[in-house]
Short mmCIF file of C-alpha atoms in Angstrom, two decimals:
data_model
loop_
_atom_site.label_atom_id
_atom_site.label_comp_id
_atom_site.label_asym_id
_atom_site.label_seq_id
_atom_site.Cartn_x
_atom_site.Cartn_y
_atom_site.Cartn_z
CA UNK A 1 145.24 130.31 -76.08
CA UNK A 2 147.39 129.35 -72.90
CA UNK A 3 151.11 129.96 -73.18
CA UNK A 4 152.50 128.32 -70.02
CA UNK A 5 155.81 129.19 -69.36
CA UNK A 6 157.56 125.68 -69.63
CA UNK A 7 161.42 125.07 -68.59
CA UNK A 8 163.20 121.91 -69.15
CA UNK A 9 166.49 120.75 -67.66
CA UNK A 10 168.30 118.04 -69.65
CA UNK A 11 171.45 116.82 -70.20
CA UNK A 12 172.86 117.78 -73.79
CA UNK A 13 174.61 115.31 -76.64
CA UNK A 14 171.59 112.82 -76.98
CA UNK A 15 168.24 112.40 -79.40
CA UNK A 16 165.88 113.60 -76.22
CA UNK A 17 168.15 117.11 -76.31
CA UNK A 18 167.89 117.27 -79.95
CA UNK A 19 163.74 117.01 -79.33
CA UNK A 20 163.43 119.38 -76.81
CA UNK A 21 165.47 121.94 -78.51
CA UNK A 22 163.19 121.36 -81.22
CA UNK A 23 160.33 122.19 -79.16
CA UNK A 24 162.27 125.73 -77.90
CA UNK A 25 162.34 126.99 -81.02
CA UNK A 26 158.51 126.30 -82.26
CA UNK A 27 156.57 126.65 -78.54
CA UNK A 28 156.40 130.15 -77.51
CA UNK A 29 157.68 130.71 -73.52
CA UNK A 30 159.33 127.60 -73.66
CA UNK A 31 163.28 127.34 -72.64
CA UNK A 32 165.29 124.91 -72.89
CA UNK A 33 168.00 124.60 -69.94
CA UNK A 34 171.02 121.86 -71.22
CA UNK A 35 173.82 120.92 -69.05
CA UNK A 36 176.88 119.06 -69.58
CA UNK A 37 175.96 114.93 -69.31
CA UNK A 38 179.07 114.72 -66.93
CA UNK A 39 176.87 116.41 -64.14
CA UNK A 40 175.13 113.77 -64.25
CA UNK A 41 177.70 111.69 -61.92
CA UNK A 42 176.83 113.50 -59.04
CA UNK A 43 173.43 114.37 -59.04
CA UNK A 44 172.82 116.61 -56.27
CA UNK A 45 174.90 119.16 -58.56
CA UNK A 46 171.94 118.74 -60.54
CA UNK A 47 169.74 121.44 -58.27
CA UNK A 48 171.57 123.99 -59.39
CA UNK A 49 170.14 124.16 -62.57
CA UNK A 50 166.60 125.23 -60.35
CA UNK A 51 168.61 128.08 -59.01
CA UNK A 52 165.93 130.98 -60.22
CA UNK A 53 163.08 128.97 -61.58
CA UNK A 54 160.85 130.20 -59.16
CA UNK A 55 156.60 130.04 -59.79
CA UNK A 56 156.47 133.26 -61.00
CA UNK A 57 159.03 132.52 -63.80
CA UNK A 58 157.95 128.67 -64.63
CA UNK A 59 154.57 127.09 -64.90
CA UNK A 60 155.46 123.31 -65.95
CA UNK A 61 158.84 121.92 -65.82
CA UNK A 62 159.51 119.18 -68.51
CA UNK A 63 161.90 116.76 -68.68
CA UNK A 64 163.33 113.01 -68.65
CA UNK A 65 162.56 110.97 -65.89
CA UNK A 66 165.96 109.70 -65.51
CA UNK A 67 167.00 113.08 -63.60
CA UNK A 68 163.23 114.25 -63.34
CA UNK A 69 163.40 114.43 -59.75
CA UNK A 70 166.36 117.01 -59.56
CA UNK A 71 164.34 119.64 -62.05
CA UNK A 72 161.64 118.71 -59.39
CA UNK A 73 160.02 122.13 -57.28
CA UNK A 74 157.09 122.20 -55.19
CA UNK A 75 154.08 124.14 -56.44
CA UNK A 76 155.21 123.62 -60.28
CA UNK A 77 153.88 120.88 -62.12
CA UNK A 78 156.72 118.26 -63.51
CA UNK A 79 156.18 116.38 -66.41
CA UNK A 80 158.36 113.74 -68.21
CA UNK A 81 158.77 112.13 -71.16
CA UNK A 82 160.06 108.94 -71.66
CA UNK A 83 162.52 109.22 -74.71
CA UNK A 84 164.50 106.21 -74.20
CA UNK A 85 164.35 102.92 -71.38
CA UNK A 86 167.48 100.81 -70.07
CA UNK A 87 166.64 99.64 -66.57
CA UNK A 88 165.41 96.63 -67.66
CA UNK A 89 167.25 93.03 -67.80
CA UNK A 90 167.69 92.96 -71.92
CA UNK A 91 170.14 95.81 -71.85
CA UNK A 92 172.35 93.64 -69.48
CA UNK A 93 174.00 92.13 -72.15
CA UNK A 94 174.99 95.40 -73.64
CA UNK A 95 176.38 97.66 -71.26
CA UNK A 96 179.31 98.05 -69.16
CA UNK A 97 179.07 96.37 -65.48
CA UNK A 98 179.05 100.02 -64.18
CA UNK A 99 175.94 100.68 -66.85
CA UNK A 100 174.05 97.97 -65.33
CA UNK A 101 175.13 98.98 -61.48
CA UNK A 102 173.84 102.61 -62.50
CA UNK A 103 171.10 101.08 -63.68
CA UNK A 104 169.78 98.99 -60.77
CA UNK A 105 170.60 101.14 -57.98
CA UNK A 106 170.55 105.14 -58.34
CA UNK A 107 169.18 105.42 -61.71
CA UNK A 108 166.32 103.53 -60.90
CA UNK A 109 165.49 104.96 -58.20
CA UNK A 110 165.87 108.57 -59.43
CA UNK A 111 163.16 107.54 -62.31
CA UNK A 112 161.07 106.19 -59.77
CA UNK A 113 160.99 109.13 -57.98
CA UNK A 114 160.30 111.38 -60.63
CA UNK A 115 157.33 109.48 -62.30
CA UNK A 116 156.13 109.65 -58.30
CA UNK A 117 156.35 113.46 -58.95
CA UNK A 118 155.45 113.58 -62.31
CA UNK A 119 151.60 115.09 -63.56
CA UNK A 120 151.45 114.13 -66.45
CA UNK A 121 154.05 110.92 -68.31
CA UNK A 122 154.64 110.77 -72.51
CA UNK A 123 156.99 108.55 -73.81
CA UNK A 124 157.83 108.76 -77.31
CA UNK A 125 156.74 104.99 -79.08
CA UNK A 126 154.19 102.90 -77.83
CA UNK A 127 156.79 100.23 -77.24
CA UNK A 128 158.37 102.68 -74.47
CA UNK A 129 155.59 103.40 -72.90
CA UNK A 130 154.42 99.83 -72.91
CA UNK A 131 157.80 99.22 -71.25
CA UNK A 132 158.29 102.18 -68.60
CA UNK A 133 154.57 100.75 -67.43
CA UNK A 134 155.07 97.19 -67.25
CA UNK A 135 158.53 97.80 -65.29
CA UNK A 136 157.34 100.59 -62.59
CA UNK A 137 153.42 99.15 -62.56
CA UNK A 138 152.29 102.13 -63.44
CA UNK A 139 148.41 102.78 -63.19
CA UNK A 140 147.89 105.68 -65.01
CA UNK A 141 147.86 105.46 -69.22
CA UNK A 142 151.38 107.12 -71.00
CA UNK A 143 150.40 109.11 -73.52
CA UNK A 144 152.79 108.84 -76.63
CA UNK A 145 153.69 111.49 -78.83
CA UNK A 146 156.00 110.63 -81.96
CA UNK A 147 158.77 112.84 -82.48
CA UNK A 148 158.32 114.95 -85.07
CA UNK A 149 160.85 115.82 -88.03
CA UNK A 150 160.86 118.77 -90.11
CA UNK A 151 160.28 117.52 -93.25
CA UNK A 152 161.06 120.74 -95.05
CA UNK A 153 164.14 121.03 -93.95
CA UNK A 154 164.77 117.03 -93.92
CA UNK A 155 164.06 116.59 -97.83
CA UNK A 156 165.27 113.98 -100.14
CA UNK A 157 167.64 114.72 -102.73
CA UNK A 158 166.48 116.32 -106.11
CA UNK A 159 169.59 114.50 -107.63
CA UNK A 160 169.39 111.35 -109.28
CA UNK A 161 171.32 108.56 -107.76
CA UNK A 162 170.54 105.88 -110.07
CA UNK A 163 173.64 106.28 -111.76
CA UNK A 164 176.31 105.72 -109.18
CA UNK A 165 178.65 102.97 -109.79
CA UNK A 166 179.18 103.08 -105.48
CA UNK A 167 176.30 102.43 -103.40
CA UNK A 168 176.80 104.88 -100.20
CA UNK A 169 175.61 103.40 -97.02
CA UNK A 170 175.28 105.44 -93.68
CA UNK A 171 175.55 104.64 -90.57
CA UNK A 172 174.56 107.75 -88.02
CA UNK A 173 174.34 108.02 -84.00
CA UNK A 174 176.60 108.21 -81.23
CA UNK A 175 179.49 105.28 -81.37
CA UNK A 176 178.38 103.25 -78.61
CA UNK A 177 177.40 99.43 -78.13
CA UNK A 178 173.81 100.45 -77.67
CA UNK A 179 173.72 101.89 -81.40
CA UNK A 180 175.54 98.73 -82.37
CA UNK A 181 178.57 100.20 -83.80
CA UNK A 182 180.14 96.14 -82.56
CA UNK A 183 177.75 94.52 -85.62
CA UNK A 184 179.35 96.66 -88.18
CA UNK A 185 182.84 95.52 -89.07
CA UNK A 186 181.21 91.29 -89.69
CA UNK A 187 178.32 93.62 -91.67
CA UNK A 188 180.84 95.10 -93.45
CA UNK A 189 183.00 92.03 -94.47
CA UNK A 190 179.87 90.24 -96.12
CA UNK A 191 178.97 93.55 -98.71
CA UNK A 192 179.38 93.31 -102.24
CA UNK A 193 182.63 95.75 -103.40
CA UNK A 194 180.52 98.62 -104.89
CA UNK A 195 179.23 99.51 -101.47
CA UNK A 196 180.71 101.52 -99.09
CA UNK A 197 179.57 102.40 -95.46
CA UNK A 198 180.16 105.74 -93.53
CA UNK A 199 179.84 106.74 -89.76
CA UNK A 200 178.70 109.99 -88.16
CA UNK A 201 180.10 111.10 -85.15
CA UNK A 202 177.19 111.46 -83.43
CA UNK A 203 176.56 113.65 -80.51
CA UNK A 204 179.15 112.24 -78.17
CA UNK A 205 182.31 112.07 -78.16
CA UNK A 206 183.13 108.35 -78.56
CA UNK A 207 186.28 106.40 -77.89
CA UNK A 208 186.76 104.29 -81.64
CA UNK A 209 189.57 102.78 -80.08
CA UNK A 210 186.92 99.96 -78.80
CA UNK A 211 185.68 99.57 -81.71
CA UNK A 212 187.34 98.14 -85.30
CA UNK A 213 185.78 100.59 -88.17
CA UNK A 214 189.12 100.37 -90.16
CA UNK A 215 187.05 99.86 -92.60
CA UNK A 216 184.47 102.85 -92.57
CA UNK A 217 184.82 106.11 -93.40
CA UNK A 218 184.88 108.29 -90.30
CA UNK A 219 182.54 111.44 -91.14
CA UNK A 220 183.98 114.58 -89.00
CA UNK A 221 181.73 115.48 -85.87
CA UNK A 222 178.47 117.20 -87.50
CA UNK A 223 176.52 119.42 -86.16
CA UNK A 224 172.54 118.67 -85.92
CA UNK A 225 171.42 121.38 -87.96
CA UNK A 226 173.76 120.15 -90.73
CA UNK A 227 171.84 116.55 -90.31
CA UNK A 228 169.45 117.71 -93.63
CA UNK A 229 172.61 118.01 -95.78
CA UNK A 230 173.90 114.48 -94.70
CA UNK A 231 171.28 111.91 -95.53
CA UNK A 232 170.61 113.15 -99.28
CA UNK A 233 174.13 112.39 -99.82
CA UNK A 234 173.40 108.77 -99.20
CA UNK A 235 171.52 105.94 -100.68
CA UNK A 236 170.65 103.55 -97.87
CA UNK A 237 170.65 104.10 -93.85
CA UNK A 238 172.17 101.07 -91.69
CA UNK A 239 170.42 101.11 -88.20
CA UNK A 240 171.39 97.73 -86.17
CA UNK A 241 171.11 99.39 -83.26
CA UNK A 242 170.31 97.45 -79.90
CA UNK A 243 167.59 99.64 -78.31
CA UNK A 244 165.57 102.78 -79.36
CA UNK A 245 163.61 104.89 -77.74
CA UNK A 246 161.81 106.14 -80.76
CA UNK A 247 164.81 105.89 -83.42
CA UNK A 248 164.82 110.22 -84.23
CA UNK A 249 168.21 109.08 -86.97
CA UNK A 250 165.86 106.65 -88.43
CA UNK A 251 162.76 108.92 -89.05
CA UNK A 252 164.85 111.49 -90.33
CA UNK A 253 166.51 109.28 -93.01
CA UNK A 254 162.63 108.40 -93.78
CA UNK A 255 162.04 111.91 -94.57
CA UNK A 256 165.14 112.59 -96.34
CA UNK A 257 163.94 109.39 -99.06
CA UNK A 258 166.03 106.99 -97.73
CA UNK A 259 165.22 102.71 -97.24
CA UNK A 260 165.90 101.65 -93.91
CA UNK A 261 167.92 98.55 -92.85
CA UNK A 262 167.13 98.45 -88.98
CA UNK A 263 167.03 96.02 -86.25
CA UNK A 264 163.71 94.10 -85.87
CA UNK A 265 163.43 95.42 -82.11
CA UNK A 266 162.28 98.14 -80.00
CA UNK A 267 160.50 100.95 -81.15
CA UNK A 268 161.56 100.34 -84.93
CA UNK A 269 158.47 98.22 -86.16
CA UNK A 270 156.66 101.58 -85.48
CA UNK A 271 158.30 103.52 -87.85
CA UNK A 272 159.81 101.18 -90.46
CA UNK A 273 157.55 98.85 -92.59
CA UNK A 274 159.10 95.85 -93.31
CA UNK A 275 159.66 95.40 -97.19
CA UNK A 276 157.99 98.55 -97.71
CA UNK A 277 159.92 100.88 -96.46
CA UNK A 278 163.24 98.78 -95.90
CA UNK A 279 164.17 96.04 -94.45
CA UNK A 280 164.27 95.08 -90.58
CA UNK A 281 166.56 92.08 -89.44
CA UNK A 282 167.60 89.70 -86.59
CA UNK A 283 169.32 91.38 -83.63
CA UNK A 284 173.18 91.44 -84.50
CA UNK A 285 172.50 89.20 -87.74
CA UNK A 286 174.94 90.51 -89.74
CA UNK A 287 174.69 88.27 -92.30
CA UNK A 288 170.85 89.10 -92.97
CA UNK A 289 171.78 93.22 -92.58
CA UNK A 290 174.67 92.26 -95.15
CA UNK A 291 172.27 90.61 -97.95
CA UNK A 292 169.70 93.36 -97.10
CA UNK A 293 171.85 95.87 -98.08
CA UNK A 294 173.43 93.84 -101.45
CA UNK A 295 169.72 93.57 -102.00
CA UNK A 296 168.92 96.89 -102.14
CA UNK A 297 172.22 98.00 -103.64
CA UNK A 298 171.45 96.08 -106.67
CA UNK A 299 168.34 97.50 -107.35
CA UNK A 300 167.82 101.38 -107.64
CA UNK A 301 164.25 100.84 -108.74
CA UNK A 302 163.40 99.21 -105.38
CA UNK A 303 165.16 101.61 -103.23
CA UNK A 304 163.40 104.56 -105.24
CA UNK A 305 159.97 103.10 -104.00
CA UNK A 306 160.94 102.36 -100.57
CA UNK A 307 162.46 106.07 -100.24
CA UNK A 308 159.34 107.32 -101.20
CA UNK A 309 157.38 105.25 -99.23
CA UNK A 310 159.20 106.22 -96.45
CA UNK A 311 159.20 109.97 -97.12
CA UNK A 312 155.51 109.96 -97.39
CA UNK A 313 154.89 107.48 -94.04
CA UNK A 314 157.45 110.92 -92.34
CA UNK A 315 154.78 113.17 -93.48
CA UNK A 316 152.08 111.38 -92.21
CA UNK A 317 153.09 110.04 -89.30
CA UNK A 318 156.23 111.93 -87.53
CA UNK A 319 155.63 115.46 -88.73
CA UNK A 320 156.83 118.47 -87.08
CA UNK A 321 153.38 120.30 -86.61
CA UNK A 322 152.05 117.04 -85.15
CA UNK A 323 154.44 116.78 -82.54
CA UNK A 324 154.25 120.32 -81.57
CA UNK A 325 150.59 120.60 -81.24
CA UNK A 326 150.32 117.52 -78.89
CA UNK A 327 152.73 119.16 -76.53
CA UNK A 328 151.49 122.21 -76.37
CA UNK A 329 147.69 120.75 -75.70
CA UNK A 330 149.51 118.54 -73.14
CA UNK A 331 150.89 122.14 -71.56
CA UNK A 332 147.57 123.62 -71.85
CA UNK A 333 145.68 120.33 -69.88
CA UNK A 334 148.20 120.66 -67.35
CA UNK A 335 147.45 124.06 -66.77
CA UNK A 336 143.68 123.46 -66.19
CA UNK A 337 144.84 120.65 -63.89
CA UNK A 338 146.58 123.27 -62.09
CA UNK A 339 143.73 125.86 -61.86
#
């Protein structure tokens, strides 16, 4: 079997990080190079992540393809993955006017450049890749590869939850608009008494202060690899986020047994059945995300089946093996391409 000595630069405190760390520790001669997201606002510092990578050291470099183009080095094969997309004109309406300058001007033309580079392009949903193609025209077919969870560490809980007089709600990601961390407080404010709703951290640091969650219980920062002993400890996971990628917190919480109440957009659909394995609403509706959640609140027996619905559609369809072997055959075709 080819082991092609794989490096990939990427910018730490997001899901795509979280995935390609993932894929240090299970694909043999591959290393993972993070840097600080900061670096990030001005670029050119970028290269000197490439100081040493040299083709005697590195056979394929993999990364995103926001930054792509800066892990770029003649002679070694580049490929990215699409793990997330925000250049187009939906995400307007949720980010910052200097988002949406970054993302007309530099950032667009940095992915540009680096799917111009790029041998081979995954992206992590069909809904990305659908998107990333449409948007740049590109010819050439995006293969998708699901992220893949470790369902024996992500388990659900062997304690019976039935009994609780509090239904425990959690909300998990980084603070931001995008996750829609906004919808929660009007979410909040239509939930029956008996429920309460708590907030990771996430990966960032995030400024609360632009954001009213007086009413949720603030979670201390937690590390990724204490993730497994988080969702157990809940009942029901709230996703109304604006725009996934994949949605890596929401196939996770599918492992660990939980129903999902998610946003009908995106890259959700893919992963969550609707009224099998939760429940996925209107776009900011909080009203429909608040009767969703009384819903299932009232009704252990209901989220019992959806949890295990969900846990089962995990092991089927996002597994950790999965998602390794289609990288590493993905490595190995890129190596022939290269012979």
């Amino acid at each position: 079997m080819i082991n092609p000595k794989v490096k990939s630069i990427m910018a730490k405190g997001n899901g795509a990080y979280v995935v390609h760390s993932i894929l240090e520790q299970h694909i043999q001669n591959y290393k993972l190079i993070g840097y600080n997201p900061y670096q990030t606002l001005f670029p050119p510092y970028l290269y000197k992540h490439m100081f040493g990578v040299t083709k005697k050291n590195t056979d394929i470099i993999h990364t995103t393809p926001d930054y792509g183009i800066f892990s770029h080095k003649r002679d070694i094969p580049l490929v990215i993955t699409f793990h997330n997309f925000v250049l187009d004109n939906f995400m307007k309406a949720y980010s910052s006017i200097l988002q949406n300058t970054h993302y007309k001007t530099d950032l667009k033309l940095f992915t540009q450049q680096s799917i111009n580079k790029a041998v081979k392009i995954t992206a992590v949903s069909h809904f990305t890749a659908k998107l990333a193609q449409d948007f740049f025209g590109i010819d050439e077919k995006i293969d998708v590869i699901y992220n893949g969870i470790d369902t024996k560490s992500f388990v659900p809980s062997s304690i019976n939850k039935n009994s609780k007089k509090i239904t425990k709600v959690l909300f998990a990601g980084n603070l931001t608009q995008r996750k829609g961390v906004d919808f929660l407080p009007q979410i909040i404010k239509q939930l029956d008494k008996n429920i309460s709703v708590s907030c990771t951290g996430g990966l960032r640091k995030s400024n609360l202060s632009n954001f009213d969650l007086s009413s949720v219980n603030i979670l201390e920062n937690i590390p990724y690899d204490k993730m497994p002993e988080v969702y157990p400890k809940f009942d029901i996971l709230l996703f109304p986020t604006v725009r996934e990628g994949f949605g890596l917190v929401a196939a996770e919480a599918m492992a660990c047994g939980l129903p999902v109440v998610a946003t009908n957009c995106s890259s959700l659909p893919e992963l969550i059945d609707n009224n099998k394995g939760g429940y996925l609403c209107g776009l900011g509706d909080a009203a429909d995300f608040a009767a969703k959640i009384n819903h299932l609140a009232a009704s252990p027996k209901i989220r019992q089946e959806m949890g295990e619905y969900n846990r089962a559609k995990a092991e089927k369809y996002f597994n950790l093996p999965d998602m390794i072997t289609k990288y590493q055959l993905l490595f190995e075709e890129v190596m022939d391409l290269r012979l």
